CSV table of C-alpha atoms in Angstrom, one decimal:
chain,number,residue,atom,x,y,z
A,1,MET,CA,22.9,4.6,-7.2
A,2,ILE,CA,21.8,6.4,-4.0
A,3,LEU,CA,18.1,6.1,-3.1
A,4,ARG,CA,16.7,8.7,-0.8
A,5,LEU,CA,14.3,6.8,1.5
A,6,PRO,CA,12.4,8.4,4.4
A,7,PRO,CA,14.2,8.1,7.8
A,8,LEU,CA,14.2,4.5,9.1
A,9,ALA,CA,15.4,3.3,12.4
A,10,PRO,CA,15.6,-0.3,13.8
A,11,GLY,CA,12.3,-1.5,15.1
A,12,LEU,CA,10.3,1.3,13.5
A,13,ARG,CA,6.8,0.2,12.6
A,14,VAL,CA,6.2,1.4,9.0
A,15,GLY,CA,3.1,1.0,6.9
A,16,LEU,CA,3.7,0.8,3.2
A,17,TYR,CA,0.9,2.2,1.1
A,18,GLY,CA,1.6,1.9,-2.6
A,19,GLY,CA,-0.2,3.3,-5.6
A,20,SER,CA,-0.2,5.7,-8.5
A,21,PHE,CA,-1.6,8.6,-6.4
A,22,ASN,CA,-3.1,10.1,-9.6
A,23,PRO,CA,-4.1,12.2,-7.9
A,24,ALA,CA,-3.6,11.9,-4.1
A,25,HIS,CA,-6.6,12.8,-2.2
A,26,ALA,CA,-8.2,13.0,1.3
A,27,GLY,CA,-9.2,9.3,1.0
A,28,HIS,CA,-5.5,8.3,1.0
A,29,ARG,CA,-4.9,10.4,4.1
A,30,HIS,CA,-8.0,8.8,5.8
A,31,VAL,CA,-6.7,5.3,5.1
A,32,SER,CA,-3.2,6.2,6.4
A,33,ARG,CA,-4.5,7.8,9.6
A,34,LEU,CA,-6.7,4.8,10.2
A,35,ALA,CA,-3.8,2.4,9.8
A,36,LEU,CA,-1.5,4.5,12.0
A,37,ARG,CA,-4.1,4.4,14.8
A,38,ARG,CA,-5.4,0.8,14.5
A,39,LEU,CA,-2.1,-0.8,13.8
A,40,ALA,CA,0.0,1.3,16.2
A,41,LEU,CA,2.3,2.3,13.4
A,42,ASP,CA,5.1,4.9,13.8
A,43,ARG,CA,5.0,6.0,10.1
A,44,VAL,CA,3.2,5.4,6.9
A,45,TRP,CA,5.1,5.7,3.6
A,46,TRP,CA,3.2,6.6,0.4
A,47,LEU,CA,5.0,4.7,-2.3
A,48,VAL,CA,4.3,6.7,-5.4
A,49,SER,CA,4.7,4.1,-8.2
A,50,PRO,CA,6.0,4.6,-11.7
A,51,GLY,CA,2.7,3.0,-12.8
A,52,ASN,CA,0.3,0.1,-12.2
A,53,PRO,CA,1.2,-2.8,-14.6
A,54,LEU,CA,-2.5,-3.7,-14.6
A,55,LYS,CA,-3.7,-0.3,-15.8
A,56,ASP,CA,-3.1,2.0,-18.8
A,57,ARG,CA,-0.2,4.3,-18.1
A,58,SER,CA,-0.2,6.3,-21.3
A,59,ASP,CA,-1.5,9.5,-19.7
A,60,LEU,CA,0.1,9.0,-16.3
A,61,PRO,CA,2.1,12.1,-15.1
A,62,GLY,CA,5.7,11.5,-13.9
A,63,ALA,CA,6.2,10.0,-10.5
A,64,ALA,CA,8.1,13.2,-9.2
A,65,SER,CA,5.1,15.5,-10.0
A,66,ARG,CA,2.6,13.1,-8.4
A,67,ALA,CA,4.8,12.8,-5.3
A,68,ALA,CA,5.1,16.5,-5.0
A,69,ALA,CA,1.3,16.9,-5.1
A,70,ALA,CA,0.9,14.0,-2.7
A,71,ARG,CA,3.1,15.7,-0.1
A,72,ALA,CA,0.7,18.7,-0.1
A,73,VAL,CA,-2.3,16.3,0.5
A,74,ALA,CA,-0.6,14.2,3.2
A,75,ALA,CA,-0.3,17.1,5.6
A,76,ASP,CA,0.8,14.9,8.5
A,77,PRO,CA,4.3,14.5,9.9
A,78,ARG,CA,3.8,10.8,10.3
A,79,ILE,CA,3.1,10.3,6.6
A,80,ALA,CA,6.2,10.3,4.3
A,81,VAL,CA,5.8,10.4,0.5
A,82,THR,CA,8.5,8.8,-1.7
A,83,ASP,CA,8.9,8.0,-5.3
A,84,PHE,CA,12.0,5.9,-4.9
A,85,GLU,CA,10.4,3.1,-6.9
A,86,ALA,CA,11.0,5.1,-10.1
A,87,SER,CA,14.8,5.0,-9.3
A,88,LEU,CA,14.7,1.3,-8.7
A,89,GLY,CA,13.4,0.9,-12.2
A,90,ILE,CA,16.5,2.4,-13.8
A,91,GLY,CA,18.0,-0.3,-16.0
A,92,HIS,CA,15.0,-2.5,-15.3
A,93,ALA,CA,13.3,-3.9,-18.5
A,94,GLY,CA,9.6,-3.9,-18.3
A,95,PRO,CA,7.2,-2.7,-15.6
A,96,ARG,CA,8.1,-2.7,-11.9
A,97,TYR,CA,6.0,-4.8,-9.6
A,98,THR,CA,5.1,-4.5,-5.9
A,99,ILE,CA,6.9,-7.7,-5.1
A,100,ASP,CA,10.2,-6.2,-6.6
A,101,THR,CA,9.9,-3.3,-4.2
A,102,LEU,CA,9.1,-5.4,-1.2
A,103,ARG,CA,12.0,-7.7,-1.9
A,104,TRP,CA,14.3,-4.8,-2.1
A,105,LEU,CA,13.1,-3.2,1.1
A,106,THR,CA,13.0,-6.3,3.3
A,107,MET,CA,16.4,-7.5,2.1
A,108,ARG,CA,18.1,-4.1,2.8
A,109,HIS,CA,16.2,-3.2,6.0
A,110,PRO,CA,15.4,-6.4,7.9
A,111,GLU,CA,15.4,-4.4,11.1
A,112,ALA,CA,12.2,-2.5,10.2
A,113,ARG,CA,8.7,-3.8,10.9
A,114,PHE,CA,7.0,-3.3,7.6
A,115,VAL,CA,3.2,-3.7,7.1
A,116,TRP,CA,1.7,-3.6,3.6
A,117,ILE,CA,-1.5,-1.5,3.4
A,118,MET,CA,-4.2,-2.0,0.8
A,119,GLY,CA,-7.8,-1.1,0.2
A,120,ALA,CA,-10.5,-3.7,0.0
A,121,ASP,CA,-10.7,-3.1,-3.7
A,122,SER,CA,-7.1,-4.2,-4.1
A,123,LEU,CA,-7.7,-7.4,-2.1
A,124,ALA,CA,-10.5,-8.2,-4.5
A,125,SER,CA,-8.0,-8.3,-7.3
A,126,PHE,CA,-4.9,-9.3,-5.3
A,127,HIS,CA,-4.8,-12.8,-6.9
A,128,ARG,CA,-3.9,-11.0,-10.2
A,129,TRP,CA,-0.8,-9.4,-8.7
A,130,ARG,CA,2.6,-10.8,-9.7
A,131,GLY,CA,3.9,-12.8,-6.7
A,132,TRP,CA,0.9,-12.2,-4.5
A,133,ARG,CA,1.6,-15.3,-2.4
A,134,GLU,CA,5.2,-14.2,-1.9
A,135,ILE,CA,4.0,-10.7,-0.8
A,136,ALA,CA,1.8,-12.3,1.8
A,137,ALA,CA,4.7,-14.5,3.0
A,138,ARG,CA,7.1,-11.6,3.0
A,139,MET,CA,5.3,-9.1,5.3
A,140,PRO,CA,2.0,-8.8,7.2
A,141,PHE,CA,-0.7,-6.8,5.5
A,142,ALA,CA,-3.7,-4.8,6.4
A,143,VAL,CA,-6.9,-4.4,4.3
A,144,ILE,CA,-8.9,-1.2,4.8
A,145,ASP,CA,-12.6,-1.5,4.0
A,146,ARG,CA,-13.9,0.6,1.1
A,147,PRO,CA,-17.5,1.3,0.0
A,148,GLY,CA,-18.8,-1.4,-2.3
A,149,TYR,CA,-16.0,-3.8,-1.8
A,150,THR,CA,-16.5,-5.4,1.6
A,151,LEU,CA,-18.1,-8.6,0.5
A,152,ARG,CA,-16.2,-8.9,-2.8
A,153,ALA,CA,-12.9,-8.5,-0.9
A,154,VAL,CA,-13.5,-11.2,1.7
A,155,ALA,CA,-14.9,-13.6,-0.9
A,156,SER,CA,-12.0,-13.1,-3.3
A,157,PRO,CA,-9.6,-15.9,-4.3
A,158,ALA,CA,-6.7,-14.4,-2.4
A,159,ALA,CA,-8.8,-13.9,0.8
A,160,ARG,CA,-10.0,-17.5,0.6
A,161,ALA,CA,-6.5,-18.8,0.0
A,162,LEU,CA,-5.1,-16.9,3.0
A,163,ALA,CA,-8.1,-17.4,5.3
A,164,ALA,CA,-6.0,-19.3,7.9
A,165,SER,CA,-3.6,-16.3,8.2
A,166,ARG,CA,-6.3,-13.7,8.9
A,167,ILE,CA,-6.3,-12.4,12.5
A,168,ASP,CA,-9.2,-11.0,14.4
A,169,GLU,CA,-9.7,-7.2,14.0
A,170,SER,CA,-9.4,-6.9,17.8
A,171,ALA,CA,-5.8,-8.0,17.5
A,172,ALA,CA,-4.9,-5.5,14.8
A,173,ILE,CA,-2.5,-3.7,17.1
A,174,THR,CA,-0.2,-6.8,17.1
A,175,LEU,CA,0.0,-7.2,13.3
A,176,ALA,CA,3.4,-5.5,12.8
A,177,ASP,CA,4.9,-7.9,15.4
A,178,ARG,CA,3.6,-11.0,13.8
A,179,PRO,CA,5.6,-13.2,11.4
A,180,PRO,CA,4.0,-13.5,8.0
A,181,PRO,CA,1.7,-14.6,6.7
A,182,ALA,CA,-0.7,-12.6,8.8
A,183,TRP,CA,-3.3,-10.1,7.7
A,184,VAL,CA,-6.3,-8.2,9.1
A,185,PHE,CA,-9.4,-6.6,7.6
A,186,LEU,CA,-10.1,-3.2,9.2
A,187,HIS,CA,-13.6,-1.8,9.3
A,188,GLY,CA,-14.6,1.6,10.3
A,189,PRO,CA,-15.5,5.0,8.8
A,190,ARG,CA,-15.1,4.7,5.1
A,191,ASN,CA,-14.1,7.3,2.5
A,192,SER,CA,-15.7,7.1,-0.9
A,193,LEU,CA,-13.2,9.3,-2.7
A,194,SER,CA,-11.2,7.6,-5.6
A,195,SER,CA,-8.5,8.9,-7.9
A,196,THR,CA,-10.5,7.5,-10.9
A,197,ALA,CA,-13.6,9.5,-10.0
A,198,LEU,CA,-11.6,12.6,-9.4
A,199,ARG,CA,-9.9,12.3,-12.8
A,200,ALA,CA,-13.2,11.7,-14.5
A,201,ALA,CA,-14.8,14.8,-12.8
A,202,LYS,CA,-11.9,16.9,-13.9
A,203,THR,CA,-12.4,16.0,-17.6
A,204,ARG,CA,-16.1,16.7,-17.6
A,205,PRO,CA,-17.1,19.9,-19.5
């Protein structure tokens, strides 16, 4: 099986931003550009997932169609959109988890400097993710503040458990070079758009 990944060179600083992207929107681009600037990343990959195991996937469009739509929204040469996770799921029984993808990437590309990117809403529920402690031990991660989640995120079980590994926001530019576990919470201009709200607005009469 040949997986088509975005270009990757030794030492490249790559932010991994996973999600359903159903649909992708300007908020995803805002988070990515913030991460590119504050973390001194070379690229951000949008990992369009086959589906979130914690959410209902019955009405989820195919990964290929969501990825195609996401490319139009990204509109930045530093942002690459890939749905390679769907190919990783071939022959895989049951849902695919983030930890599976990160294991695959870090084992095959140890020369890259990956950083996992998530919103503050994801940190609030991070303790429910399969292998969340291993995710934190496998690569540094950055949390981008989101409206309504600032306090819930930093008070969450995962944030408390990983408190000793949190670095000061002023040192965010060094995150990609740090051995895990290491993470940073990035504040700044926040975007209130969400895929859930966009889908709900689309279905209203």
